[in-house]
C-alpha cells in the first residue's frame, strides 16, 4: 500500500488532464496527458567501445572517459540535444568517480539534484567505484536515465524520484549500426513481428471496451494519442526472449479508469482489497488476473506494436510482459486480439483506516488498555484541531553547511511539507487509554512498520514548547480530503502559531536532542524536522513508566574516523530507517529465541571514516585492509572482532530486541547483546556500552609463528610501530610473498608519509590501497609499469623493493657497480638504488653471492629491510 499511495498524486494529475482532453474532444473516454518533467533528451545513443572522450571537472582537471559508460551516454545525449553538464572530481582520489552536479540549467541544490539509474538501478559513485558514472561499462540495450528532483529521501525508490522529477535525460544504448542522434550512425534493419500475416483493414479503426464499476470505450485514435504523450509513462516496452520489442499501455492504467465511480484516479484501496481483471479476445478467449498483481506493475502491457510496427497476427492488441511470459516466451496466459477488459468480483475495500491505541504496563510488555477508533469517531467525539484553511508547514533542510539549524528562521531551503489539515490531539487519544506516564515517550507506528518516538513533553506541552510546536495532532483530513483520499493520512503534524512553520530551530529549542531527525548529504548531517512528520500512522503505543535509558558510544577516531554517541531513541529509530535501508537484522538462537537489532558493520560504518551516514557510509576497503572492532561491556569486559569478518553481513548483530520486545532492564543482557551465527563463547558479550575501532597492529607476543624465525626481531619492531600486522588467527605468515600494494602501504605507515596525491592508475581506482599508492606516487617513491598500470596485486620484486626503500628513506645515492654474481640481471633503472641500498646496509644478498633482483620478497624480508631503512634514515 505504501508504494501504491505514493503514486496516487501523479495519477490524479494525469487523470484530471485526461478528463479535460476528453471533454474538449467530446468523446466518452480520455486522451492521455503529458507529464511535467522537462525531458532534455530521450532516445538511443550509439557508444563506441574502446573509444574515449575528454571531460573537464570543476577543478579544471581533464579526464579521459570511455564512451561506453553512463557518462558517455550523457555526453552523447548532450551533443544531440545541445545541452552541457558539469561534474566534480572531489571524490576522484577516493573512488575514481566523477560525480554529476549540473545538467543544462538544472544545477545542484537549486533546488534539486541529479540521480542516475542504469536499468532502473540507482548508481552513486561516492566512495563506490562500482557506481561511478565514468567507470560502469554499458552494453547494448542498457537504459541509462538521469532525473533531477528535490526532496528525495531515498534515491533507490525510482518511482518516487520520477514522481518528484522536474527534468530528465533518458537514453538507451543502441546496437552497432542503429540510428543515433549523437553519432549519425546508420539504422539497423527493423525486426519483423513473429508470424506476421497482413493486418485486417478498418476504416474507423478498432475500439477497446472497458467495464467495471463504470464502463468506457477507447478508440484506436485515443489509445495512440495517449501513448504519444511525451514523458507521461503511458508507453511501456517489453522485450521477449527472441529480442522482439513490444510496446503499449500498462494494464493497470486501463483498469484504473473503471475501477470505481470516479474516473480521475487509480483506487489503491480497492486494488489492495482485490478484484479480478478479465482480458478478453474477439473469439471469447479470456484470462483472469488479480488486481494486487497488476496494480502499478509494468509486467502486464496491452501492446499495440511489435518492433515499432502495428500488430498483425494478434491485431489490434495483445497482452504481453513478464507477468504472462515464461522465461521471456509468451504462452497461454498471453491474450491476442484483445477487444475487452472487464473488472469483476470486487471485494469490499477498507475505505476508512483505523487507529489502534494501546497502553503497556510497568514491565513495558503487558497490555493494560487499548482502543481502536477511526477518523469519523474522532471527529464526532474529540476536539478537532485545524480549520482546514490554515496551512501548517515543516521546514526543508537548509542545504547550507554553514547554517544547518537556521536560527534566524529565514527558511532558506523552503518547506518540505505544507498542508491545510484537520486532526485530533495525540494527547486526547492517549487519554482514551489512561494517558501517558510522566516522563515516558510515545511510539507512533506506520502501516509499513516505520516508528517515530516523541517524548512526554511533546504531547503534554508546557508553554515554551506549545509556543514553538503547538499541539501534536494526527491529521486525518488534508487539503480538502479525508483519509484514505488524503493519501498521507493519518499523519503527525505540529500546529505552531505565528507563521505556522515548524522549523529546524523549533526542533532544536523544543525537542530533546535524542529525538532530533537528520538528513545526511555530501558529508553534512542536516537537521530535518520534516522527518518527524511520519505518514500512514495506524498505532499509538503508550507507556506507564519511563523505560530505562542508555547510550551506545561509537568511536572510530583511532583509525581516522569519527566519534558519535547513539541514544536509545536514535538506535530504535535506526531500526525503522533512521540510518538508511536494510539495517534491521534478526537471529534465532539454538533455544528458539528471536533476537533483533542492527548488524555490527552498520554501526562500524557510522564512524569508520568521515562519511557519517550516507548510503556508502561503511568503508569496505578500510575493513578489508584491516582494523579491530572492540566491544566493551558495562563492567569493562571486552571482545575484539576483526573488521574483515563483519563486512556487510549479519554474522554479528547488536541486538536490543528479544522475542519482539526490548530486552528487559532486569536482564543480564540489557541494554544490548551481541548475537549472530558467528558469535561463540569467546566473542559473546552483553551489556554493551561502547564500540571502538582500533588499528589492527596486534601484539608481537601473540604472533604464533615467528618464534625462532631469523626475522623475529624485525617483525616485532615493525608490528609495534603499527606498520604491519598479523592475521586474525594470530599468525604472521613470515614466508608468504608480499604484493606491491602491501609493501607500499607498509612504507607509507612506517615512514609516516603524507601525500595529497590524486594519482589513480587504471588498476588502482577501486583498490583498497589506492590512497597509499597515490600518496607514494605523489612523493615520487613509486611509479607504475606505465601511465595506467601499477600492478598492485603483483608480488614485489627485490629490485623494486630496493628502489622504493631508497626513495622513502631519502638515502644519499652511492656510485658504484653491482658486485653480486648475478649483478648483470639487475635492471638498468634499479642499479643505482640497489648499490645505494647495499651500501647503507638496508638490503643484502644471499649466501651464494647472488642478489636475485627479480625474485619475490617475503613478508619477513619486507619487515627486515623496512626496519633497516628506518635505521639508515636516522
mmCIF file of N, CA and C in Angstrom, residues 604-695:
data_model
loop_
_atom_site.group_PDB
_atom_site.id
_atom_site.type_symbol
_atom_site.label_atom_id
_atom_site.label_comp_id
_atom_site.label_asym_id
_atom_site.label_seq_id
_atom_site.Cartn_x
_atom_site.Cartn_y
_atom_site.Cartn_z
ATOM 1 N N UNK A 604 29.715 0.157 12.751
ATOM 2 C CA UNK A 604 31.112 0.490 12.452
ATOM 3 C C UNK A 604 31.183 1.528 11.336
ATOM 4 N N UNK A 605 30.322 1.373 10.333
ATOM 5 C CA UNK A 605 30.319 2.302 9.206
ATOM 6 C C UNK A 605 29.916 3.707 9.578
ATOM 7 N N UNK A 606 29.251 3.845 10.702
ATOM 8 C CA UNK A 606 28.829 5.168 11.142
ATOM 9 C C UNK A 606 30.024 6.034 11.536
ATOM 10 N N UNK A 607 31.130 5.403 11.994
ATOM 11 C CA UNK A 607 32.274 6.177 12.490
ATOM 12 C C UNK A 607 33.611 5.748 11.910
ATOM 13 N N UNK A 608 33.623 4.868 10.877
ATOM 14 C CA UNK A 608 34.913 4.366 10.397
ATOM 15 C C UNK A 608 35.694 5.390 9.586
ATOM 16 N N UNK A 609 34.997 6.387 9.042
ATOM 17 C CA UNK A 609 35.661 7.481 8.333
ATOM 18 C C UNK A 609 34.777 8.715 8.470
ATOM 19 N N UNK A 610 35.032 9.735 7.684
ATOM 20 C CA UNK A 610 34.292 10.981 7.850
ATOM 21 C C UNK A 610 32.930 10.960 7.178
ATOM 22 N N UNK A 611 32.601 9.878 6.493
ATOM 23 C CA UNK A 611 31.276 9.722 5.904
ATOM 24 C C UNK A 611 30.354 9.189 6.992
ATOM 25 N N UNK A 612 29.575 10.078 7.586
ATOM 26 C CA UNK A 612 28.812 9.723 8.774
ATOM 27 C C UNK A 612 27.701 8.739 8.497
ATOM 28 N N UNK A 613 26.806 9.053 7.548
ATOM 29 C CA UNK A 613 25.807 8.037 7.259
ATOM 30 C C UNK A 613 25.142 8.193 5.911
ATOM 31 N N UNK A 614 25.973 8.292 4.876
ATOM 32 C CA UNK A 614 25.437 8.241 3.525
ATOM 33 C C UNK A 614 25.132 6.784 3.189
ATOM 34 N N UNK A 615 24.644 6.558 1.952
ATOM 35 C CA UNK A 615 24.363 5.189 1.530
ATOM 36 C C UNK A 615 25.620 4.330 1.510
ATOM 37 N N UNK A 616 26.781 4.988 1.390
ATOM 38 C CA UNK A 616 28.041 4.247 1.324
ATOM 39 C C UNK A 616 28.896 4.498 2.558
ATOM 40 N N UNK A 617 28.236 4.702 3.697
ATOM 41 C CA UNK A 617 28.972 5.078 4.903
ATOM 42 C C UNK A 617 29.969 4.016 5.332
ATOM 43 N N UNK A 618 29.632 2.740 5.176
ATOM 44 C CA UNK A 618 30.574 1.691 5.575
ATOM 45 C C UNK A 618 31.697 1.608 4.559
ATOM 46 N N UNK A 619 32.940 1.743 5.031
ATOM 47 C CA UNK A 619 34.104 1.758 4.153
ATOM 48 C C UNK A 619 34.616 0.332 3.972
ATOM 49 N N UNK A 620 34.181 -0.309 2.892
ATOM 50 C CA UNK A 620 34.563 -1.700 2.649
ATOM 51 C C UNK A 620 36.067 -1.870 2.535
ATOM 52 N N UNK A 621 36.713 -0.955 1.841
ATOM 53 C CA UNK A 621 38.149 -1.096 1.612
ATOM 54 C C UNK A 621 38.927 -0.992 2.915
ATOM 55 N N UNK A 622 38.510 -0.088 3.765
ATOM 56 C CA UNK A 622 39.159 0.051 5.060
ATOM 57 C C UNK A 622 38.986 -1.218 5.877
ATOM 58 N N UNK A 623 37.805 -1.807 5.806
ATOM 59 C CA UNK A 623 37.562 -3.042 6.551
ATOM 60 C C UNK A 623 38.391 -4.193 6.004
ATOM 61 N N UNK A 624 38.536 -4.234 4.680
ATOM 62 C CA UNK A 624 39.354 -5.296 4.093
ATOM 63 C C UNK A 624 40.830 -5.103 4.445
ATOM 64 N N UNK A 625 41.262 -3.855 4.496
ATOM 65 C CA UNK A 625 42.656 -3.581 4.852
ATOM 66 C C UNK A 625 42.941 -4.015 6.285
ATOM 67 N N UNK A 626 41.943 -3.898 7.136
ATOM 68 C CA UNK A 626 42.066 -4.450 8.483
ATOM 69 C C UNK A 626 42.101 -3.462 9.610
ATOM 70 N N UNK A 627 41.138 -3.568 10.518
ATOM 71 C CA UNK A 627 41.182 -2.928 11.820
ATOM 72 C C UNK A 627 40.422 -3.839 12.780
ATOM 73 N N UNK A 628 40.430 -3.494 14.043
ATOM 74 C CA UNK A 628 39.748 -4.329 15.020
ATOM 75 C C UNK A 628 38.555 -3.578 15.600
ATOM 76 N N UNK A 629 37.476 -4.326 15.803
ATOM 77 C CA UNK A 629 36.262 -3.787 16.406
ATOM 78 C C UNK A 629 36.230 -4.278 17.849
ATOM 79 N N UNK A 630 36.349 -3.342 18.784
ATOM 80 C CA UNK A 630 36.406 -3.689 20.205
ATOM 81 C C UNK A 630 35.083 -3.298 20.857
ATOM 82 N N UNK A 631 34.356 -4.288 21.371
ATOM 83 C CA UNK A 631 33.100 -4.047 22.073
ATOM 84 C C UNK A 631 33.360 -4.131 23.570
ATOM 85 N N UNK A 632 32.870 -3.144 24.312
ATOM 86 C CA UNK A 632 33.111 -3.077 25.749
ATOM 87 C C UNK A 632 31.787 -3.113 26.502
ATOM 88 N N UNK A 633 31.731 -3.952 27.554
ATOM 89 C CA UNK A 633 30.530 -4.062 28.377
ATOM 90 C C UNK A 633 30.598 -3.070 29.533
ATOM 91 N N UNK A 634 29.485 -2.959 30.245
ATOM 92 C CA UNK A 634 29.411 -2.022 31.363
ATOM 93 C C UNK A 634 30.452 -2.313 32.430
ATOM 94 N N UNK A 635 30.833 -3.598 32.596
ATOM 95 C CA UNK A 635 31.824 -3.959 33.618
ATOM 96 C C UNK A 635 33.256 -3.923 33.112
ATOM 97 N N UNK A 636 33.469 -3.445 31.871
ATOM 98 C CA UNK A 636 34.812 -3.332 31.326
ATOM 99 C C UNK A 636 35.257 -4.517 30.498
ATOM 100 N N UNK A 637 34.490 -5.596 30.488
ATOM 101 C CA UNK A 637 34.835 -6.766 29.677
ATOM 102 C C UNK A 637 34.813 -6.391 28.197
ATOM 103 N N UNK A 638 35.774 -6.883 27.438
ATOM 104 C CA UNK A 638 35.859 -6.544 26.018
ATOM 105 C C UNK A 638 35.899 -7.785 25.142
ATOM 106 N N UNK A 639 35.436 -7.606 23.934
ATOM 107 C CA UNK A 639 35.519 -8.624 22.886
ATOM 108 C C UNK A 639 36.042 -7.930 21.643
ATOM 109 N N UNK A 640 36.980 -8.581 20.955
ATOM 110 C CA UNK A 640 37.588 -7.989 19.760
ATOM 111 C C UNK A 640 37.273 -8.850 18.543
ATOM 112 N N UNK A 641 36.823 -8.195 17.470
ATOM 113 C CA UNK A 641 36.462 -8.875 16.230
ATOM 114 C C UNK A 641 37.200 -8.204 15.085
ATOM 115 N N UNK A 642 37.718 -9.000 14.169
ATOM 116 C CA UNK A 642 38.447 -8.453 13.027
ATOM 117 C C UNK A 642 37.470 -7.831 12.035
ATOM 118 N N UNK A 643 37.835 -6.680 11.501
ATOM 119 C CA UNK A 643 36.943 -5.956 10.592
ATOM 120 C C UNK A 643 36.572 -6.769 9.362
ATOM 121 N N UNK A 644 37.490 -7.616 8.905
ATOM 122 C CA UNK A 644 37.205 -8.410 7.709
ATOM 123 C C UNK A 644 36.056 -9.382 7.929
ATOM 124 N N UNK A 645 35.774 -9.700 9.191
ATOM 125 C CA UNK A 645 34.725 -10.670 9.495
ATOM 126 C C UNK A 645 33.334 -10.047 9.582
ATOM 127 N N UNK A 646 33.229 -8.727 9.535
ATOM 128 C CA UNK A 646 31.918 -8.093 9.699
ATOM 129 C C UNK A 646 31.396 -7.488 8.406
ATOM 130 N N UNK A 647 32.168 -7.542 7.329
ATOM 131 C CA UNK A 647 31.844 -6.780 6.121
ATOM 132 C C UNK A 647 30.469 -7.153 5.578
ATOM 133 N N UNK A 648 29.548 -6.214 5.712
ATOM 134 C CA UNK A 648 28.210 -6.292 5.124
ATOM 135 C C UNK A 648 27.549 -7.659 5.303
ATOM 136 N N UNK A 649 27.589 -8.182 6.512
ATOM 137 C CA UNK A 649 26.907 -9.434 6.786
ATOM 138 C C UNK A 649 26.144 -9.334 8.108
ATOM 139 N N UNK A 650 25.378 -10.355 8.402
ATOM 140 C CA UNK A 650 24.622 -10.402 9.654
ATOM 141 C C UNK A 650 25.153 -11.499 10.571
ATOM 142 N N UNK A 651 26.449 -11.796 10.459
ATOM 143 C CA UNK A 651 27.063 -12.772 11.359
ATOM 144 C C UNK A 651 27.181 -12.215 12.769
ATOM 145 N N UNK A 652 27.235 -10.882 12.858
ATOM 146 C CA UNK A 652 27.315 -10.214 14.162
ATOM 147 C C UNK A 652 26.226 -9.147 14.210
ATOM 148 N N UNK A 653 25.330 -9.249 15.177
ATOM 149 C CA UNK A 653 24.207 -8.321 15.315
ATOM 150 C C UNK A 653 24.207 -7.755 16.728
ATOM 151 N N UNK A 654 24.122 -6.444 16.843
ATOM 152 C CA UNK A 654 23.976 -5.795 18.150
ATOM 153 C C UNK A 654 22.478 -5.696 18.414
ATOM 154 N N UNK A 655 21.974 -6.579 19.287
ATOM 155 C CA UNK A 655 20.536 -6.737 19.467
ATOM 156 C C UNK A 655 20.022 -5.962 20.671
ATOM 157 N N UNK A 656 18.847 -5.353 20.476
ATOM 158 C CA UNK A 656 18.134 -4.691 21.581
ATOM 159 C C UNK A 656 16.739 -5.268 21.792
ATOM 160 N N UNK A 657 16.339 -6.202 20.919
ATOM 161 C CA UNK A 657 15.004 -6.799 20.970
ATOM 162 C C UNK A 657 15.125 -8.307 21.170
ATOM 163 N N UNK A 658 14.323 -8.835 22.084
ATOM 164 C CA UNK A 658 14.266 -10.278 22.335
ATOM 165 C C UNK A 658 12.811 -10.715 22.256
ATOM 166 N N UNK A 659 12.543 -11.613 21.319
ATOM 167 C CA UNK A 659 11.189 -12.140 21.125
ATOM 168 C C UNK A 659 10.154 -11.027 20.968
ATOM 169 N N UNK A 660 10.520 -9.993 20.207
ATOM 170 C CA UNK A 660 9.585 -8.942 19.859
ATOM 171 C C UNK A 660 9.498 -7.782 20.825
ATOM 172 N N UNK A 661 10.148 -7.871 21.995
ATOM 173 C CA UNK A 661 10.108 -6.791 22.988
ATOM 174 C C UNK A 661 11.530 -6.348 23.314
ATOM 175 N N UNK A 662 11.687 -5.084 23.786
ATOM 176 C CA UNK A 662 13.018 -4.661 24.223
ATOM 177 C C UNK A 662 13.566 -5.603 25.288
ATOM 178 N N UNK A 663 14.867 -5.807 25.281
ATOM 179 C CA UNK A 663 15.489 -6.644 26.304
ATOM 180 C C UNK A 663 15.124 -6.068 27.676
ATOM 181 N N UNK A 664 14.564 -6.870 28.586
ATOM 182 C CA UNK A 664 14.137 -6.343 29.897
ATOM 183 C C UNK A 664 15.295 -5.727 30.660
ATOM 184 N N UNK A 665 14.966 -4.663 31.408
ATOM 185 C CA UNK A 665 16.002 -3.966 32.162
ATOM 186 C C UNK A 665 16.623 -4.834 33.253
ATOM 187 N N UNK A 666 15.869 -5.811 33.745
ATOM 188 C CA UNK A 666 16.411 -6.669 34.797
ATOM 189 C C UNK A 666 17.180 -7.859 34.245
ATOM 190 N N UNK A 667 17.348 -7.883 32.896
ATOM 191 C CA UNK A 667 18.088 -8.972 32.263
ATOM 192 C C UNK A 667 19.582 -8.694 32.300
ATOM 193 N N UNK A 668 20.370 -9.752 32.404
ATOM 194 C CA UNK A 668 21.826 -9.600 32.348
ATOM 195 C C UNK A 668 22.304 -9.137 30.974
ATOM 196 N N UNK A 669 21.411 -9.180 29.969
ATOM 197 C CA UNK A 669 21.790 -8.780 28.610
ATOM 198 C C UNK A 669 21.529 -7.295 28.341
ATOM 199 N N UNK A 670 20.737 -6.639 29.179
ATOM 200 C CA UNK A 670 20.311 -5.252 28.916
ATOM 201 C C UNK A 670 21.512 -4.301 28.930
ATOM 202 N N UNK A 671 21.559 -3.316 28.037
ATOM 203 C CA UNK A 671 20.549 -2.996 27.022
ATOM 204 C C UNK A 671 20.809 -3.633 25.665
ATOM 205 N N UNK A 672 22.044 -4.053 25.419
ATOM 206 C CA UNK A 672 22.430 -4.564 24.109
ATOM 207 C C UNK A 672 23.268 -5.819 24.255
ATOM 208 N N UNK A 673 23.033 -6.773 23.365
ATOM 209 C CA UNK A 673 23.819 -8.008 23.389
ATOM 210 C C UNK A 673 24.267 -8.341 21.971
ATOM 211 N N UNK A 674 25.478 -8.863 21.848
ATOM 212 C CA UNK A 674 25.999 -9.294 20.554
ATOM 213 C C UNK A 674 25.528 -10.713 20.283
ATOM 214 N N UNK A 675 24.829 -10.897 19.162
ATOM 215 C CA UNK A 675 24.326 -12.216 18.777
ATOM 216 C C UNK A 675 24.645 -12.449 17.305
ATOM 217 N N UNK A 676 24.364 -13.655 16.851
ATOM 218 C CA UNK A 676 24.571 -13.973 15.440
ATOM 219 C C UNK A 676 25.237 -15.318 15.271
ATOM 220 N N UNK A 677 25.212 -15.849 14.056
ATOM 221 C CA UNK A 677 25.762 -17.182 13.811
ATOM 222 C C UNK A 677 27.259 -17.301 14.057
ATOM 223 N N UNK A 678 28.003 -16.173 14.014
ATOM 224 C CA UNK A 678 29.455 -16.246 14.227
ATOM 225 C C UNK A 678 29.846 -15.998 15.683
ATOM 226 N N UNK A 679 28.868 -15.670 16.530
ATOM 227 C CA UNK A 679 29.175 -15.363 17.927
ATOM 228 C C UNK A 679 29.271 -16.654 18.724
ATOM 229 N N UNK A 680 30.453 -16.925 19.231
ATOM 230 C CA UNK A 680 30.694 -18.113 20.043
ATOM 231 C C UNK A 680 31.081 -17.663 21.448
ATOM 232 N N UNK A 681 31.537 -18.596 22.250
ATOM 233 C CA UNK A 681 31.868 -18.275 23.637
ATOM 234 C C UNK A 681 32.825 -17.116 23.790
ATOM 235 N N UNK A 682 33.907 -17.111 23.002
ATOM 236 C CA UNK A 682 34.925 -16.081 23.150
ATOM 237 C C UNK A 682 34.514 -14.725 22.630
ATOM 238 N N UNK A 683 33.466 -14.691 21.814
ATOM 239 C CA UNK A 683 33.035 -13.401 21.267
ATOM 240 C C UNK A 683 31.659 -12.989 21.785
ATOM 241 N N UNK A 684 31.136 -13.712 22.762
ATOM 242 C CA UNK A 684 29.835 -13.369 23.329
ATOM 243 C C UNK A 684 30.000 -12.236 24.332
ATOM 244 N N UNK A 685 29.126 -11.246 24.256
ATOM 245 C CA UNK A 685 29.201 -10.118 25.176
ATOM 246 C C UNK A 685 27.821 -9.491 25.319
ATOM 247 N N UNK A 686 27.477 -9.116 26.548
ATOM 248 C CA UNK A 686 26.207 -8.457 26.844
ATOM 249 C C UNK A 686 26.490 -7.118 27.514
ATOM 250 N N UNK A 687 25.410 -6.359 27.772
ATOM 251 C CA UNK A 687 25.508 -5.063 28.433
ATOM 252 C C UNK A 687 26.496 -4.136 27.701
ATOM 253 N N UNK A 688 26.411 -4.163 26.374
ATOM 254 C CA UNK A 688 27.354 -3.392 25.555
ATOM 255 C C UNK A 688 27.112 -1.895 25.748
ATOM 256 N N UNK A 689 28.182 -1.154 25.992
ATOM 257 C CA UNK A 689 28.067 0.295 26.140
ATOM 258 C C UNK A 689 28.985 1.060 25.187
ATOM 259 N N UNK A 690 29.952 0.383 24.569
ATOM 260 C CA UNK A 690 30.911 1.091 23.724
ATOM 261 C C UNK A 690 31.404 0.181 22.612
ATOM 262 N N UNK A 691 31.554 0.761 21.416
ATOM 263 C CA UNK A 691 32.164 0.061 20.285
ATOM 264 C C UNK A 691 33.256 0.967 19.744
ATOM 265 N N UNK A 692 34.473 0.453 19.710
ATOM 266 C CA UNK A 692 35.618 1.251 19.279
ATOM 267 C C UNK A 692 36.329 0.548 18.133
ATOM 268 N N UNK A 693 36.748 1.324 17.152
ATOM 269 C CA UNK A 693 37.519 0.794 16.028
ATOM 270 C C UNK A 693 38.974 1.197 16.227
ATOM 271 N N UNK A 694 39.867 0.195 16.260
ATOM 272 C CA UNK A 694 41.278 0.467 16.530
ATOM 273 C C UNK A 694 42.137 -0.187 15.457
ATOM 274 N N UNK A 695 43.347 0.333 15.230
ATOM 275 C CA UNK A 695 44.234 -0.278 14.224
ATOM 276 C C UNK A 695 44.533 -1.728 14.554
#
